[in-house]
Coordinates of C-alpha atoms in Angstrom, one line a residue:
Chain O
X1234 CA -4.5 -19.7 20.7
X1235 CA -6.6 -22.9 20.3
X1236 CA -9.7 -20.8 20.4
X1237 CA -8.4 -18.6 17.6
X1238 CA -7.7 -21.6 15.4
X1239 CA -11.3 -22.9 16.0
X1240 CA -12.8 -19.7 14.8
X1241 CA -10.6 -19.3 11.8
X1242 CA -10.8 -22.9 10.4
X1243 CA -14.4 -24.1 10.9
X1244 CA -16.5 -23.7 7.8
X1245 CA -19.2 -21.3 9.2
X1246 CA -16.6 -18.8 10.2
X1247 CA -15.0 -19.1 6.7
X1248 CA -18.3 -18.3 5.1
X1249 CA -18.5 -15.1 7.0
X1250 CA -15.1 -14.1 5.7
X1251 CA -15.8 -14.9 2.0
X1252 CA -19.3 -15.2 0.6
X1253 CA -20.2 -18.8 -0.1
X1254 CA -20.2 -20.2 -3.7
X1255 CA -16.7 -19.1 -4.7
X1256 CA -14.2 -21.5 -6.2
X1257 CA -10.5 -21.1 -6.9
X1258 CA -11.4 -20.2 -10.5
X1259 CA -14.0 -17.6 -9.7
X1260 CA -11.8 -15.9 -7.1
X1261 CA -8.8 -15.8 -9.4
X1262 CA -10.9 -14.5 -12.3
X1263 CA -12.9 -12.0 -10.4
X1264 CA -9.8 -10.2 -8.9
X1265 CA -7.6 -10.5 -11.9
X1266 CA -10.4 -9.3 -14.3
X1267 CA -10.3 -5.9 -12.6
X1268 CA -6.8 -5.4 -13.9
X1269 CA -6.9 -7.5 -17.1
X1270 CA -10.2 -7.7 -18.9
X1271 CA -12.8 -5.4 -17.5
X1272 CA -13.2 -2.0 -19.1
X1273 CA -11.7 0.8 -16.9
X1274 CA -14.8 2.3 -15.4
X1275 CA -15.8 5.9 -15.2
X1276 CA -15.6 5.8 -11.5
X1277 CA -12.0 5.0 -11.8
X1278 CA -11.3 7.9 -14.3
X1279 CA -13.0 10.6 -12.4
X1280 CA -11.2 10.3 -9.0
X1281 CA -8.0 9.6 -10.9
X1282 CA -8.3 12.9 -12.9
X1283 CA -9.1 14.8 -9.7
X1284 CA -6.1 13.2 -8.0
X1285 CA -3.9 14.0 -11.0
X1286 CA -5.0 17.7 -10.7
X1287 CA -4.0 17.7 -7.1
X1288 CA -0.6 16.2 -8.1
X1289 CA -0.2 19.2 -10.3
X1290 CA -1.0 21.5 -7.4
X1291 CA 1.7 19.6 -5.4
X1292 CA 4.3 20.0 -8.2
X1293 CA 3.6 23.7 -8.3
X1294 CA 3.8 24.0 -4.5
X1295 CA 7.1 22.1 -4.5
X1296 CA 8.5 24.1 -7.4
X1297 CA 7.6 27.4 -5.7
X1298 CA 9.1 26.1 -2.4
X1299 CA 12.4 25.2 -4.2
X1300 CA 12.5 28.6 -5.9
X1301 CA 11.5 30.8 -2.9
X1302 CA 12.6 28.7 0.1
X1303 CA 10.8 27.3 3.1
X1304 CA 9.8 30.9 4.2
X1305 CA 7.0 30.4 1.7
X1306 CA 5.3 28.2 4.4
X1307 CA 4.0 29.8 7.6
X1308 CA 6.9 28.4 9.7
X1309 CA 8.8 31.0 11.7
X1310 CA 10.2 31.2 15.2
X1311 CA 9.0 29.8 17.5
X1312 CA 6.9 27.4 15.4
X1313 CA 9.6 26.1 13.0
X1314 CA 7.9 22.8 12.5
X1315 CA 4.4 24.0 11.5
X1316 CA 2.3 22.0 9.1
X1317 CA 5.3 20.2 7.6
X1318 CA 5.9 18.0 10.6
X1319 CA 2.2 17.8 11.5
X1320 CA 1.6 16.3 8.0
X1321 CA 4.7 14.1 8.3
X1322 CA 3.5 12.5 11.5
X1323 CA -0.1 12.2 10.2
X1324 CA 0.9 10.4 7.0
X1325 CA 3.4 8.1 8.7
X1326 CA 0.7 7.2 11.2
X1327 CA -1.7 6.3 8.4
X1328 CA 1.1 4.2 7.0
X1329 CA 1.0 1.9 10.0
X1330 CA -2.2 0.0 9.2
X1331 CA -0.9 -1.9 6.2
X1332 CA 2.0 -3.5 7.9
X1333 CA 0.0 -4.1 11.0
X1334 CA -2.6 -5.9 9.0
X1335 CA -0.1 -7.9 7.0
X1336 CA 2.4 -8.7 9.7
X1337 CA 0.7 -8.7 13.1
X1338 CA -2.6 -10.2 12.0
X1339 CA -0.7 -12.9 10.1
X1340 CA 1.2 -13.9 13.2
X1341 CA -2.1 -13.9 15.2
X1342 CA -3.6 -16.2 12.6
X1343 CA -6.4 -13.7 11.8
X1344 CA -7.2 -15.1 8.4
X1345 CA -9.9 -12.5 7.6
X1346 CA -7.0 -10.1 6.9
X1347 CA -6.3 -12.0 3.7
X1348 CA -8.7 -10.0 1.6
X1349 CA -7.6 -6.6 2.8
X1350 CA -3.9 -6.9 3.3
X1351 CA -2.8 -6.2 -0.2
X1352 CA -4.4 -2.8 -0.7
X1353 CA -3.6 -1.9 2.9
X1354 CA 0.0 -2.5 2.3
X1355 CA -0.1 -0.5 -0.9
X1356 CA -1.7 2.3 1.1
X1357 CA 1.1 2.0 3.6
X1358 CA 3.7 2.5 0.9
X1359 CA 2.0 5.5 -0.6
X1360 CA 1.4 7.1 2.8
X1361 CA 5.0 6.6 3.7
X1362 CA 6.0 8.2 0.4
X1363 CA 3.8 11.2 1.1
X1364 CA 5.1 11.4 4.7
X1365 CA 8.7 11.4 3.4
X1366 CA 8.0 14.5 1.3
X1367 CA 7.6 16.7 4.3
X1368 CA 10.8 16.3 6.2
X1369 CA 12.6 16.3 2.9
X1370 CA 11.1 19.6 1.7
X1371 CA 11.3 21.0 5.2
X1372 CA 15.1 20.6 5.0
X1373 CA 15.1 23.6 2.8
X1374 CA 17.7 22.1 0.4
X1375 CA 16.2 18.7 -0.2
X1376 CA 18.8 17.8 -2.7
X1377 CA 21.3 17.5 0.1
X1378 CA 19.2 15.0 2.0
X1379 CA 22.1 12.5 1.9
X1380 CA 23.9 14.6 4.4
X1381 CA 21.7 12.8 7.0
X1382 CA 23.5 9.5 6.3
X1383 CA 27.1 8.8 7.4
X1384 CA 29.5 8.7 4.5
X1385 CA 33.1 9.7 4.0
X1386 CA 32.9 13.4 2.9
X1387 CA 35.3 16.2 2.3
X1388 CA 33.5 18.4 4.9
X1389 CA 34.9 16.1 7.6
X1390 CA 31.6 16.0 9.5
X1391 CA 29.3 13.1 10.4
X1392 CA 25.7 12.8 11.7
X1393 CA 25.0 13.0 15.4
X1394 CA 23.8 9.5 16.3
X1395 CA 22.5 10.7 19.7
X1396 CA 19.8 12.8 18.0
X1397 CA 16.3 11.4 17.5
X1398 CA 16.1 13.2 14.2
X1399 CA 18.8 10.9 12.9
X1400 CA 17.1 7.9 14.4
X1401 CA 14.0 8.9 12.5
X1402 CA 15.8 8.9 9.2
X1403 CA 16.9 5.3 9.8
X1404 CA 13.5 4.2 11.2
X1405 CA 11.5 5.7 8.4
X1406 CA 13.8 4.6 5.6
X1407 CA 14.0 1.0 7.0
X1408 CA 10.2 1.0 7.3
X1409 CA 9.7 2.1 3.7
X1410 CA 12.2 -0.5 2.5
X1411 CA 10.8 -3.4 4.5
X1412 CA 7.2 -2.5 3.6
X1413 CA 8.1 -2.4 0.0
X1414 CA 9.8 -5.8 0.2
X1415 CA 6.9 -7.4 2.1
X1416 CA 4.5 -6.0 -0.5
X1417 CA 6.5 -7.2 -3.4
X1418 CA 7.1 -10.7 -2.0
X1419 CA 3.3 -11.0 -1.3
X1420 CA 2.6 -9.9 -4.9
X1421 CA 4.8 -12.5 -6.7
X1422 CA 2.3 -15.5 -6.8
X1423 CA -0.4 -13.1 -8.0
X1424 CA 1.8 -11.6 -10.6
X1425 CA 2.3 -15.1 -11.9
X1426 CA -1.5 -15.4 -12.1
X1427 CA -1.7 -12.2 -14.0
X1428 CA 1.1 -13.4 -16.3
X1429 CA -0.8 -16.6 -17.1
X1430 CA -4.1 -14.9 -17.6
X1431 CA -3.1 -11.8 -19.5
X1432 CA -4.4 -11.6 -23.0
X1433 CA -2.0 -9.1 -24.4
X1434 CA 1.7 -9.9 -25.1
X1435 CA 2.9 -6.7 -23.5
X1436 CA 1.0 -7.4 -20.3
X1437 CA 2.3 -11.0 -20.3
X1438 CA 5.9 -9.8 -20.7
X1439 CA 5.5 -7.1 -18.0
X1440 CA 3.9 -9.3 -15.4
X1441 CA 6.2 -12.1 -16.4
X1442 CA 9.3 -10.0 -15.6
X1443 CA 7.8 -9.0 -12.3
X1444 CA 6.7 -12.5 -11.4
X1445 CA 10.3 -13.6 -12.0
X1446 CA 9.4 -17.1 -13.2
X1447 CA 7.3 -18.0 -10.2
X1448 CA 5.6 -21.4 -11.0
X1449 CA 4.0 -22.4 -7.7
X1450 CA 6.3 -25.3 -7.0
X1451 CA 5.8 -27.0 -3.7
X1452 CA 9.4 -26.6 -2.7
X1453 CA 9.1 -22.9 -3.5
X1454 CA 5.9 -22.5 -1.6
X1455 CA 7.4 -24.1 1.5
X1456 CA 10.3 -21.5 1.5
X1457 CA 7.8 -18.8 0.6
X1458 CA 5.7 -19.5 3.6
X1459 CA 8.8 -19.4 5.8
X1460 CA 9.8 -16.1 4.2
X1461 CA 6.3 -14.6 4.9
X1462 CA 6.4 -15.6 8.5
X1463 CA 9.9 -14.3 8.9
X1464 CA 9.1 -11.0 7.3
X1465 CA 6.0 -10.7 9.4
X1466 CA 8.1 -11.4 12.5
X1467 CA 10.6 -8.8 11.5
X1468 CA 8.0 -6.2 10.5
X1469 CA 6.0 -6.6 13.8
X1470 CA 8.6 -4.9 16.0
X1471 CA 9.5 -2.6 13.2
X1472 CA 6.0 -1.2 12.8
X1473 CA 5.8 -0.6 16.6
X1474 CA 9.2 1.0 16.6
X1475 CA 8.6 3.5 13.8
X1476 CA 6.1 5.7 15.5
X1477 CA 7.9 5.2 18.8
X1478 CA 11.0 6.7 17.1
X1479 CA 8.8 9.5 15.6
X1480 CA 7.5 10.2 19.1
X1481 CA 11.1 10.5 20.3
X1482 CA 11.5 13.5 18.0
X1483 CA 9.2 15.2 20.5
X1484 CA 9.8 13.5 23.9
X1485 CA 13.5 13.8 23.9
X1486 CA 13.1 17.6 23.6
X1487 CA 12.3 19.5 26.8
X1488 CA 9.5 21.5 25.4
X1489 CA 6.5 21.4 27.8
X1490 CA 3.8 19.2 26.3
X1491 CA 6.4 17.1 24.5
X1492 CA 8.6 15.8 27.3
X1493 CA 6.5 12.9 28.3
X1494 CA 7.0 9.1 28.6
X1495 CA 3.5 8.3 27.5
X1496 CA 4.2 9.5 24.0
X1497 CA 5.6 6.2 22.4
X1498 CA 2.6 3.9 23.1
X1499 CA 0.2 6.8 22.6
X1500 CA 1.7 7.6 19.2
X1501 CA 1.7 3.9 18.1
X1502 CA -2.0 3.6 19.1
X1503 CA -2.9 6.8 17.3
X1504 CA -1.1 5.6 14.2
X1505 CA -3.0 2.4 14.1
X1506 CA -6.2 4.3 14.8
X1507 CA -5.7 6.6 11.8
X1508 CA -4.3 3.8 9.7
X1509 CA -7.4 1.7 10.1
X1510 CA -9.6 4.8 9.4
X1511 CA -7.8 5.3 6.1
X1512 CA -8.2 1.6 5.2
X1513 CA -11.9 2.0 5.8
X1514 CA -12.0 5.2 3.8
X1515 CA -10.5 3.3 0.9
X1516 CA -12.2 -0.1 1.4
X1517 CA -15.8 1.1 1.6
X1518 CA -16.0 2.9 -1.8
X1519 CA -13.7 0.2 -3.5
X1520 CA -15.9 -2.7 -2.6
X1521 CA -19.0 -0.9 -3.7
X1522 CA -17.3 0.3 -7.0
X1523 CA -15.9 -3.1 -8.0
X1524 CA -18.7 -5.2 -6.5
X1525 CA -16.3 -6.9 -4.0
X1526 CA -18.8 -7.2 -1.2
X1527 CA -18.4 -11.0 -1.3
X1528 CA -14.6 -10.7 -0.6
X1529 CA -14.5 -7.7 1.6
X1530 CA -17.5 -8.5 3.7
X1531 CA -19.3 -6.7 6.4
X1532 CA -17.4 -8.8 8.8
X1533 CA -14.1 -7.2 7.7
X1534 CA -15.6 -3.7 8.2
X1535 CA -16.9 -4.8 11.6
X1536 CA -13.4 -6.1 12.6
X1537 CA -11.7 -3.0 11.4
X1538 CA -14.1 -0.8 13.3
X1539 CA -13.4 -2.8 16.4
X1540 CA -9.6 -2.3 16.0
X1541 CA -10.4 1.4 15.6
X1542 CA -12.5 1.4 18.7
X1543 CA -9.8 -0.4 20.7
X1544 CA -7.0 1.9 19.6
X1545 CA -9.3 4.9 20.0
X1546 CA -9.7 4.0 23.7
X1547 CA -5.9 3.9 24.2
X1548 CA -5.7 7.3 22.6
X1549 CA -8.5 8.6 24.8
X1550 CA -6.7 7.2 27.8
X1551 CA -3.6 9.0 26.8
X1552 CA -5.4 12.4 26.4
X1553 CA -6.8 12.0 29.9
X1554 CA -3.5 11.0 31.4
X1555 CA -1.6 13.7 29.6
X1556 CA -3.7 16.2 31.3
X1557 CA -3.6 14.4 34.7
X1558 CA 0.2 14.0 34.7
X1559 CA 0.6 17.7 33.8
X1560 CA -1.5 18.6 36.8
X1561 CA 0.0 15.9 39.1
X1562 CA 3.6 16.9 38.2
X1563 CA 3.2 20.2 39.8
X1564 CA 5.5 21.6 37.1
X1565 CA 4.2 25.1 36.2
X1566 CA 5.3 24.9 32.6
X1567 CA 3.6 21.5 32.1
X1568 CA 0.5 22.8 33.7
X1569 CA 0.5 25.9 31.6
X1570 CA 1.1 23.9 28.4
X1571 CA -2.1 21.9 29.0
X1572 CA -4.1 24.9 30.2
X1573 CA -3.0 26.8 27.1
X1574 CA -4.1 23.9 24.9
X1575 CA -7.5 24.0 26.5
X1576 CA -8.1 27.7 26.8
X1577 CA -5.4 29.4 24.7
X1578 CA -5.6 30.8 21.2
X1579 CA -5.7 27.3 19.7
X1580 CA -8.4 26.1 22.1
X1581 CA -10.9 25.3 19.3
X1582 CA -8.5 22.9 17.7
X1583 CA -8.0 21.1 21.0
X1584 CA -11.7 20.7 21.6
X1585 CA -12.3 19.7 18.0
X1586 CA -9.7 17.0 18.5
X1587 CA -11.4 15.8 21.7
X1588 CA -14.7 15.6 19.8
X1589 CA -13.3 13.9 16.7
X1590 CA -11.0 11.4 18.4
X1591 CA -12.6 10.8 21.8
X1592 CA -16.3 11.5 21.8
X1593 CA -17.7 10.9 18.3
X1594 CA -16.0 7.5 17.7
X1595 CA -17.7 6.1 20.8
X1596 CA -20.7 5.4 18.5
X1597 CA -18.7 2.4 17.2
X1598 CA -19.8 0.6 20.3
X1599 CA -23.1 0.1 18.5
X1600 CA -23.2 -2.9 16.2
X1601 CA -25.6 -1.0 14.0
X1602 CA -23.0 1.7 13.3
X1603 CA -20.2 -0.9 12.7
X1604 CA -22.2 -2.7 10.0
X1605 CA -23.4 0.5 8.3
X1606 CA -21.0 1.5 5.5
X1607 CA -22.2 5.1 5.5
X1608 CA -21.7 5.6 9.2
X1609 CA -18.3 3.8 9.2
X1610 CA -17.2 6.0 6.4
X1611 CA -18.2 9.1 8.4
X1612 CA -16.5 7.9 11.5
X1613 CA -13.3 7.1 9.5
X1614 CA -13.2 10.6 8.0
X1615 CA -13.8 12.0 11.5
X1616 CA -10.9 10.0 12.9
X1617 CA -8.6 11.1 10.1
X1618 CA -9.5 14.7 10.8
X1619 CA -9.1 14.2 14.6
X1620 CA -5.7 12.6 14.2
X1621 CA -4.5 15.4 12.0
X1622 CA -5.7 17.9 14.6
X1623 CA -3.9 15.9 17.3
X1624 CA -0.6 16.3 15.5
X1625 CA -1.3 19.9 14.9
X1626 CA -2.0 20.4 18.6
X1627 CA 1.2 18.6 19.6
X1628 CA 3.4 20.4 17.1
X1629 CA 2.1 23.9 16.8
X1630 CA 0.3 24.5 20.1
X1631 CA 3.3 23.1 22.2
X1632 CA 5.8 25.1 20.3
X1633 CA 4.0 28.5 20.1
X1634 CA 4.3 29.2 23.9
X1635 CA 7.2 27.5 25.7
X1636 CA 9.1 28.8 28.7
X1637 CA 9.6 32.5 28.1
X1638 CA 6.7 34.8 27.2
X1639 CA 9.2 36.9 25.2
X1640 CA 9.6 34.1 22.7
X1641 CA 6.0 33.4 22.2
X1642 CA 4.3 33.7 18.8
X1643 CA 1.4 32.7 16.7
X1644 CA 1.5 30.4 13.7
X1645 CA -0.5 31.1 10.6
X1646 CA -0.4 28.6 7.7
X1647 CA 0.0 30.1 4.3
X1648 CA -1.8 29.1 1.0
X1649 CA 1.4 27.1 0.2
X1650 CA 1.1 25.0 3.4
X1651 CA -2.4 24.1 2.2
X1652 CA -1.3 23.5 -1.4
X1653 CA 1.5 21.2 -0.3
X1654 CA -0.8 19.2 2.1
X1655 CA -3.7 18.9 -0.3
X1656 CA -1.1 18.0 -3.0
X1657 CA 0.2 15.0 -1.0
X1658 CA -3.4 13.8 -0.6
X1659 CA -3.7 14.0 -4.4
X1660 CA -0.4 12.2 -4.7
X1661 CA -1.6 9.5 -2.4
X1662 CA -4.8 8.9 -4.3
X1663 CA -3.0 9.2 -7.7
X1664 CA -0.7 6.4 -6.7
X1665 CA -3.5 4.4 -5.2
X1666 CA -5.7 4.5 -8.3
X1667 CA -2.7 3.5 -10.5
X1668 CA -2.2 0.6 -8.1
X1669 CA -5.8 -0.7 -8.3
X1670 CA -5.7 -0.4 -12.1
X1671 CA -2.4 -2.3 -12.6
X1672 CA -2.1 -4.8 -9.8
X1673 CA -4.5 -7.1 -8.0
X1674 CA -5.9 -5.1 -5.1
X1675 CA -6.8 -8.3 -3.2
X1676 CA -4.3 -11.0 -2.6
X1677 CA -5.6 -13.8 -4.9
X1678 CA -3.6 -16.7 -3.5
X1679 CA -4.3 -15.9 0.1
X1680 CA -8.1 -15.6 -0.6
X1681 CA -7.9 -19.1 -2.3
X1682 CA -6.7 -20.5 1.0
X1683 CA -9.8 -19.1 2.7
X1684 CA -12.1 -21.3 0.6
X1685 CA -13.4 -24.5 2.3
X1686 CA -12.1 -26.6 -0.6
X1687 CA -8.6 -25.4 0.0
X1688 CA -8.5 -27.8 2.9
X1689 CA -7.1 -31.3 2.2
X1690 CA -9.9 -33.8 3.1
X1691 CA -9.1 -36.0 6.0
X1692 CA -10.5 -39.2 4.5
X1693 CA -7.6 -39.4 2.1
X1694 CA -5.0 -39.7 4.8
Chain P
X724 CA 15.0 -42.2 -31.1
X725 CA 12.6 -39.8 -29.7
X726 CA 13.8 -36.4 -28.3
X727 CA 14.4 -36.5 -24.6
X728 CA 11.8 -34.9 -22.3
X729 CA 12.0 -33.0 -19.0
X730 CA 9.4 -35.2 -17.4
X731 CA 5.8 -36.3 -17.1
X732 CA 3.1 -34.2 -15.7
X733 CA -0.3 -35.1 -14.3
X734 CA -3.1 -32.6 -13.7
X735 CA -5.6 -32.7 -10.8
X736 CA -8.7 -30.9 -9.7
X737 CA -8.3 -30.4 -6.0
X738 CA -5.7 -30.1 -3.2
X739 CA -6.9 -33.4 -1.8
X740 CA -6.2 -35.2 -5.1
X741 CA -2.8 -33.6 -5.3
X742 CA -1.9 -34.6 -1.8
X743 CA -3.0 -38.2 -2.4
X744 CA -1.1 -38.4 -5.7
X745 CA 2.0 -36.9 -4.1
X746 CA 1.9 -39.6 -1.4
X747 CA 1.5 -42.4 -3.9
X748 CA 4.3 -41.1 -6.1
X749 CA 6.6 -41.0 -3.2
X750 CA 5.5 -44.5 -2.0
X751 CA 6.3 -45.8 -5.5
X752 CA 9.9 -44.7 -4.9
X753 CA 10.1 -41.6 -7.2
X754 CA 12.3 -38.9 -5.7
X755 CA 12.7 -36.2 -8.5
X756 CA 9.2 -35.0 -8.0
X757 CA 7.7 -31.6 -7.9
X758 CA 4.2 -30.5 -7.2
X759 CA 2.7 -27.2 -8.5
X760 CA -0.3 -25.5 -6.9
X761 CA -2.0 -22.1 -6.8
X762 CA -1.3 -21.8 -3.1
X763 CA 0.8 -23.5 -0.4
X764 CA -0.5 -26.9 0.7
X765 CA 1.1 -28.3 3.8
X766 CA 0.1 -31.9 3.2
X767 CA 1.8 -31.9 -0.2
X768 CA 5.0 -30.6 1.4
X769 CA 4.8 -33.4 3.9
X770 CA 4.1 -36.0 1.2
X771 CA 7.1 -34.9 -0.8
X772 CA 9.3 -34.9 2.3
X773 CA 10.0 -31.1 2.2
X774 CA 10.9 -30.4 5.8
X775 CA 13.7 -28.1 6.5
X776 CA 15.0 -25.1 4.6
X777 CA 18.0 -22.9 5.1
X778 CA 16.1 -19.6 5.1
X779 CA 15.9 -19.0 8.9
X780 CA 19.7 -19.5 9.1
X781 CA 20.3 -17.0 6.3
X782 CA 18.0 -14.5 8.1
X783 CA 19.7 -15.0 11.4
X784 CA 23.1 -14.3 9.8
X785 CA 21.7 -11.2 8.0
X786 CA 20.2 -9.9 11.2
X787 CA 23.5 -10.3 13.2
X788 CA 25.4 -8.7 10.4
X789 CA 23.0 -5.8 10.4
X790 CA 23.2 -5.3 14.2
X791 CA 27.0 -5.3 14.1
X792 CA 27.0 -2.9 11.1
X793 CA 24.7 -0.6 12.9
X794 CA 26.5 -0.5 16.2
X795 CA 30.0 -0.5 14.8
X796 CA 29.1 2.3 12.3
X797 CA 27.9 4.5 15.2
X798 CA 30.8 3.6 17.4
X799 CA 33.3 4.4 14.6
X800 CA 31.6 7.8 13.8
X801 CA 30.9 8.9 17.4
X802 CA 34.1 7.7 19.1
X803 CA 36.8 7.5 16.4
X804 CA 36.0 9.5 13.3
X805 CA 34.0 12.5 14.6
X806 CA 34.2 12.7 18.4
X807 CA 32.1 15.6 19.9
X808 CA 32.9 16.6 23.4
X809 CA 29.7 17.9 24.8
X810 CA 30.2 18.8 28.5
X811 CA 32.5 15.9 29.0
X812 CA 29.9 13.3 28.3
X813 CA 31.1 9.8 27.3
X814 CA 31.7 9.4 23.6
X815 CA 30.7 5.8 23.7
X816 CA 27.1 6.6 24.7
X817 CA 25.7 3.1 23.9
X818 CA 22.0 3.7 24.9
X819 CA 21.5 6.2 22.2
X820 CA 23.0 3.8 19.6
X821 CA 20.4 1.1 20.3
X822 CA 17.7 2.4 17.9
X823 CA 19.8 2.5 14.8
X824 CA 21.3 -0.8 15.7
X825 CA 17.8 -2.2 15.9
X826 CA 16.7 -0.7 12.7
X827 CA 19.7 -2.0 10.7
X828 CA 19.2 -5.4 12.3
X829 CA 15.7 -5.5 10.9
X830 CA 16.7 -4.0 7.5
X831 CA 19.5 -6.5 6.9
X832 CA 17.4 -9.4 8.1
X833 CA 14.5 -8.4 5.9
X834 CA 16.8 -8.0 2.9
X835 CA 18.4 -11.3 3.5
X836 CA 15.0 -12.9 3.8
X837 CA 14.0 -11.7 0.4
X838 CA 17.3 -12.3 -1.3
X839 CA 17.6 -15.7 0.5
X840 CA 14.1 -16.7 -0.8
X841 CA 15.1 -15.7 -4.3
X842 CA 18.4 -17.5 -4.1
X843 CA 17.0 -20.7 -2.6
X844 CA 14.1 -20.8 -5.2
X845 CA 16.5 -19.9 -8.1
X846 CA 14.4 -16.8 -9.0
X847 CA 14.4 -14.9 -11.2
X848 CA 14.2 -17.8 -13.7
X849 CA 13.4 -16.6 -17.2
X850 CA 12.8 -20.1 -18.7
X851 CA 11.5 -23.3 -17.2
X852 CA 10.3 -26.4 -19.1
X853 CA 7.1 -26.9 -17.2
X854 CA 5.7 -23.8 -19.0
X855 CA 5.8 -25.8 -22.2
X856 CA 2.7 -27.7 -21.1
X857 CA 0.0 -25.4 -22.3
X858 CA -2.4 -26.3 -19.5
X859 CA 0.2 -25.4 -16.9
X860 CA -1.1 -21.8 -17.1
X861 CA -3.9 -23.0 -14.8
X862 CA -1.4 -23.9 -12.1
X863 CA -1.7 -20.3 -11.0
X864 CA -5.5 -20.4 -11.1
X865 CA -7.3 -23.5 -10.0
X866 CA -5.4 -26.6 -11.2
X867 CA -2.9 -28.8 -9.3
X868 CA 0.0 -30.5 -11.1
X869 CA 2.6 -33.1 -10.2
X870 CA 5.7 -33.6 -12.3
X871 CA 8.0 -36.6 -12.2
X872 CA 11.3 -35.5 -13.8
X873 CA 13.1 -37.6 -16.4
X874 CA 16.3 -37.7 -14.4
X875 CA 14.7 -39.8 -11.7
X876 CA 16.4 -43.3 -11.7
X877 CA 13.0 -45.0 -11.8
X878 CA 11.7 -42.9 -14.6
X879 CA 10.5 -44.7 -17.7
X880 CA 8.6 -42.8 -20.3
X881 CA 6.0 -45.5 -20.8
X882 CA 5.7 -47.1 -17.4
X883 CA 5.7 -43.8 -15.5
X884 CA 3.0 -42.4 -17.7
X885 CA 0.9 -45.5 -17.1
X886 CA 1.5 -45.2 -13.4
X887 CA 0.4 -41.6 -13.4
X888 CA -2.8 -42.6 -15.3
X889 CA -3.7 -44.9 -12.3
X890 CA -3.8 -41.8 -10.0
X891 CA -7.0 -40.6 -11.7
X892 CA -5.7 -37.4 -13.1
X893 CA -7.5 -35.2 -15.5
X894 CA -4.7 -35.5 -18.0
X895 CA -1.1 -36.7 -18.2
X896 CA 1.2 -34.8 -20.5
X897 CA 4.8 -34.9 -21.5
X898 CA 6.9 -31.9 -20.6
X899 CA 9.2 -30.9 -23.4
X900 CA 12.7 -29.6 -22.6

């Protein structure tokens, strides 16, 4: 720990995190001006319009689904989970990076996180929102979703608390709630900055309401810091538990390829892997578009690439061990499940997954790749693709051939599967672009603490 | 007689100056003092004698309440309200209740952290006199303020203002109610 403190508080390391020359005023003005004073640039409008178009696609897909029923998707016996659950697990995995960055890296005193935690948390919220769409729509009658919660009802039935699917409802809704709370609490001091800097009365009133009268009093800051640490301490086990519980949806079932104790850590590592990939996919264009290279420096990109590399190795280890244990178990169904993945009708997806998640990201070992924004962007997209394929392989390929050949089948996605999936990508970017337009995408007050002048000089003591 | 004021406020440039001023204000004997800064400064908290707060206790209570709620809810549903006999397995199957107990512990603790923070800080607060000082808008940007409140026993409109001037502030201003 003492080593850590050394690297995060000595001036040279600080300069690597934030470019030299910044003051409290320049940091505050630079970040708040994106929301308050700068003209909304064309490179904001164009992606926003594309994302809005995709939201329309999503609305049409959902409307069609509600009218015609879930048969519109390609799901049928034996692959009843299809793309819906694949997409759910993919999105919820992406949603892990934000809370990991804001909670775990806060507890580990990794102060470089201060300039990426805000938009990573926002990304988490939007990814969880997209994730939530799929199990809800997959219910068939989403307006009855509240049946999943225990409440006194005239039907006289209650949820089955021994089922991982019910655990999942509680895990994901708790995660969404706690992430939103964490995000909002982190926003309050910055909302006060926006309130005090806004030029238009309407903006002042709006940010003023959201800031709730925050005035930066020392007695408030002291409680605020305690609250941040406590929330981080609570969110840390939570973020690790969410994907663990998601993996229980699979492991508690006896389907070959699912029933495995390696799933919880393997899912959590995969979630962080894809989450950091999404943070990179967002951070690299954002810093170029808004000229934030002095706040989100190449050191940030390098660190994120290292986290990706580390979690990627855990994922790679899991793939190897999944295959090894299937062989070592001597269980013919397990052996067949793995063999079917490698050589069955879905073999191309498996080998694409191995390439995307295991082989290609190994180039991150090279410092040259980790400091090149173009290459990092490519690797991040590759990992996002790979992690989607991983969930596809787990969900579809495991289900399509289980114990009895008489119940085997092949899954074909329909155009509505694609429309719903692409639609949620549109929804994600739609929400994200609204966020960067209306709220500070970098935590202003936390970046202030990274500046050398934030330190109280010793001589005065 | 002049109208009563909320207090006197001095403005500083740096966290170092604010921490030094806070120490001197405390040393002078003032107790109704509040510092305002654009980020948390540990030394200022120390100088003003802000040590403990009740938030961890509130969170602990919230967490315990959440855990009990989670477990008892599942016990009530699975054993009393809607028992399902599946091959004679025990109704009180506690290992499968752990996850939701854990999730509700975290949920209640997180909610009590946030509500506790708001409660202890008195937020939301639609009006506060310090905002009457026009330069106070910079407290959320790059300026550091210290305010001695008029209800401090040692407070004197003239003497306190003179004392604050000795701390080398950028400006001393009166805070209207």
